[in-house]
Coordinates of C-alpha atoms in Angstrom, one line a residue:
M1 CA 120.7 291.1 -57.4
I2 CA 121.7 292.3 -61.0
R3 CA 124.0 289.4 -61.3
T4 CA 121.2 287.0 -60.4
L5 CA 118.9 288.7 -62.9
W6 CA 121.5 288.5 -65.7
D7 CA 122.1 284.8 -64.7
K8 CA 118.4 284.0 -65.0
F9 CA 117.4 286.1 -68.0
G10 CA 120.6 287.5 -69.6
P11 CA 121.5 284.8 -72.2
Q12 CA 117.9 284.2 -73.1
F13 CA 117.4 287.9 -73.6
V14 CA 120.2 288.1 -75.8
R15 CA 118.9 285.3 -78.0
F16 CA 115.4 286.8 -77.7
F17 CA 116.9 290.1 -78.9
V18 CA 118.6 288.6 -81.9
V19 CA 115.4 286.7 -82.9
G20 CA 113.4 289.8 -82.3
V21 CA 115.7 291.9 -84.4
G22 CA 115.2 289.5 -87.3
A23 CA 111.4 289.4 -86.8
T24 CA 111.4 293.2 -86.5
I25 CA 113.2 293.6 -89.7
V26 CA 110.9 291.3 -91.5
H27 CA 107.8 293.0 -90.0
W28 CA 109.0 296.5 -90.8
G29 CA 110.2 295.6 -94.2
V30 CA 106.9 294.0 -95.2
Y31 CA 105.2 297.1 -93.8
V32 CA 107.5 299.6 -95.7
L33 CA 107.3 297.6 -98.9
L34 CA 103.4 297.5 -98.9
N35 CA 103.4 301.1 -98.0
Y36 CA 105.5 301.9 -100.9
L37 CA 103.6 299.6 -103.4
F38 CA 100.3 301.2 -102.4
E39 CA 101.7 304.7 -101.9
L40 CA 100.3 304.9 -98.4
K41 CA 100.6 308.1 -96.4
E42 CA 100.0 308.9 -92.7
E43 CA 96.4 310.0 -93.4
Q44 CA 95.5 306.5 -94.4
K45 CA 95.2 305.0 -91.0
V46 CA 93.1 301.9 -91.8
A47 CA 95.4 301.0 -94.8
L48 CA 98.5 301.4 -92.6
T49 CA 97.0 299.3 -89.9
I50 CA 96.4 296.6 -92.5
T51 CA 99.9 296.6 -93.9
Y52 CA 101.3 296.6 -90.3
T53 CA 99.2 293.6 -89.6
L54 CA 100.3 291.7 -92.6
G55 CA 104.0 292.4 -91.6
Y56 CA 103.2 291.2 -88.2
I57 CA 101.6 288.0 -89.3
I58 CA 104.5 287.1 -91.7
S59 CA 107.1 287.8 -89.0
F60 CA 105.2 285.8 -86.4
V61 CA 105.7 282.4 -88.0
G62 CA 109.6 282.7 -88.1
N63 CA 109.5 284.3 -84.6
Y64 CA 107.7 281.3 -83.2
I65 CA 110.0 278.7 -84.6
A66 CA 113.1 280.5 -83.6
S67 CA 111.9 281.4 -80.1
L68 CA 110.9 277.8 -79.5
K69 CA 113.9 276.1 -80.8
W70 CA 116.7 278.7 -80.2
T71 CA 115.8 281.5 -77.7
F72 CA 114.2 279.4 -75.1
K73 CA 115.4 275.9 -76.2
T74 CA 112.2 274.1 -75.5
S75 CA 109.9 271.7 -77.4
G76 CA 106.7 272.7 -78.7
S77 CA 103.2 271.7 -77.4
V78 CA 99.6 272.8 -78.1
S79 CA 99.5 274.7 -74.7
K80 CA 102.9 276.5 -75.5
G81 CA 101.7 277.3 -79.0
A82 CA 98.4 278.6 -77.6
G83 CA 100.3 280.6 -75.1
F84 CA 102.7 282.1 -77.6
M85 CA 99.8 282.9 -79.8
F86 CA 98.0 284.5 -76.8
S87 CA 101.1 286.5 -75.8
H88 CA 101.3 287.7 -79.5
L89 CA 97.6 288.7 -79.6
V90 CA 98.4 291.0 -76.6
N91 CA 101.7 292.1 -78.2
Y92 CA 99.7 292.8 -81.4
G93 CA 97.1 294.9 -79.5
M94 CA 100.0 296.9 -78.0
H95 CA 101.5 297.3 -81.3
V96 CA 98.3 298.5 -83.2
G97 CA 97.3 300.6 -80.2
L98 CA 100.6 302.4 -80.0
L99 CA 100.8 302.8 -83.8
N100 CA 97.5 304.4 -84.0
L101 CA 98.1 306.6 -81.0
F102 CA 101.3 307.8 -82.5
L103 CA 99.5 308.4 -85.8
L104 CA 97.0 310.6 -83.9
L105 CA 99.7 312.4 -82.1
G106 CA 101.8 313.1 -85.3
V107 CA 104.9 311.3 -83.9
G108 CA 105.8 310.2 -87.6
E109 CA 106.1 313.8 -88.7
F110 CA 108.3 314.6 -85.7
L111 CA 110.4 311.6 -86.4
V112 CA 110.8 312.6 -90.1
S113 CA 111.7 316.2 -89.0
A114 CA 114.3 314.9 -86.5
L115 CA 115.8 312.6 -89.1
Q116 CA 116.0 315.2 -91.8
F117 CA 117.8 317.5 -89.3
C118 CA 120.2 314.9 -87.9
A119 CA 120.8 312.8 -91.0
P120 CA 119.5 314.4 -94.2
W121 CA 121.8 312.2 -96.2
L122 CA 119.8 309.1 -95.0
V123 CA 116.4 310.4 -96.1
E124 CA 118.1 311.3 -99.5
L125 CA 119.7 307.8 -99.7
V126 CA 116.6 305.9 -98.6
P127 CA 113.5 308.0 -99.6
A128 CA 111.2 305.6 -97.6
M129 CA 112.7 307.2 -94.4
G130 CA 111.1 310.5 -95.4
N131 CA 107.7 308.9 -95.1
A132 CA 106.3 309.6 -91.6
A133 CA 104.1 306.4 -91.6
N134 CA 107.3 304.3 -92.3
L135 CA 109.0 305.6 -89.2
L136 CA 106.1 305.2 -86.7
P137 CA 106.9 301.5 -85.9
L138 CA 110.3 302.5 -84.5
P139 CA 109.1 303.8 -81.1
V140 CA 106.4 301.1 -81.1
F141 CA 109.0 298.4 -81.3
A142 CA 111.1 300.0 -78.5
I143 CA 108.3 300.0 -76.1
V144 CA 106.7 296.7 -76.9
V145 CA 109.8 294.4 -77.3
P146 CA 110.7 294.2 -73.5
I147 CA 107.2 293.5 -72.4
N148 CA 106.8 290.8 -75.2
F149 CA 110.0 289.2 -73.9
L150 CA 108.4 288.6 -70.5
L151 CA 105.1 287.2 -72.0
V152 CA 106.7 284.9 -74.5
R153 CA 109.3 283.6 -72.0
F154 CA 106.4 282.9 -69.5
F155 CA 104.4 280.9 -72.1
L156 CA 107.2 279.0 -73.8
T157 CA 109.0 278.0 -70.6
R158 CA 106.1 276.9 -68.4
G159 CA 106.9 273.7 -66.9
D160 CA 110.5 273.6 -68.1
T161 CA 113.7 273.8 -66.1
V162 CA 115.3 277.1 -67.3
T163 CA 118.2 276.6 -69.6
Q164 CA 120.6 279.4 -70.6

């Protein structure tokens, strides 16, 4: 069974992971850069949601092109584009919902404390890592990425024969 799952989803998931890492770096990088430029802190929930959204939108464009052409090796269509957009609206809702839940729960402060304990040199080397708001996306990404893979795969490969 595991071999069958790997044969069906493995290579696509690896490509999805590579594209996703790139999109995630762009998304998180824009978010952290904007937080730095506007000196945003964890208390500024609405502003953080806006900078998170801007990062998401910017990464969305490259993600779509790479997902279509490389990850799933399929051609575009209006219905596939609409499906991709729908899956990313669902994905965006999960992102923002979890981001704000983690803000309310103080997860960012916990992450900063853990990072300062485990790798104080990293916080000293990259001061942005000491900002709780900047670390909040990390657990969000860990939860949402696998779910998004299934959604995007469904919408971009409808009607196609599956290629590895």
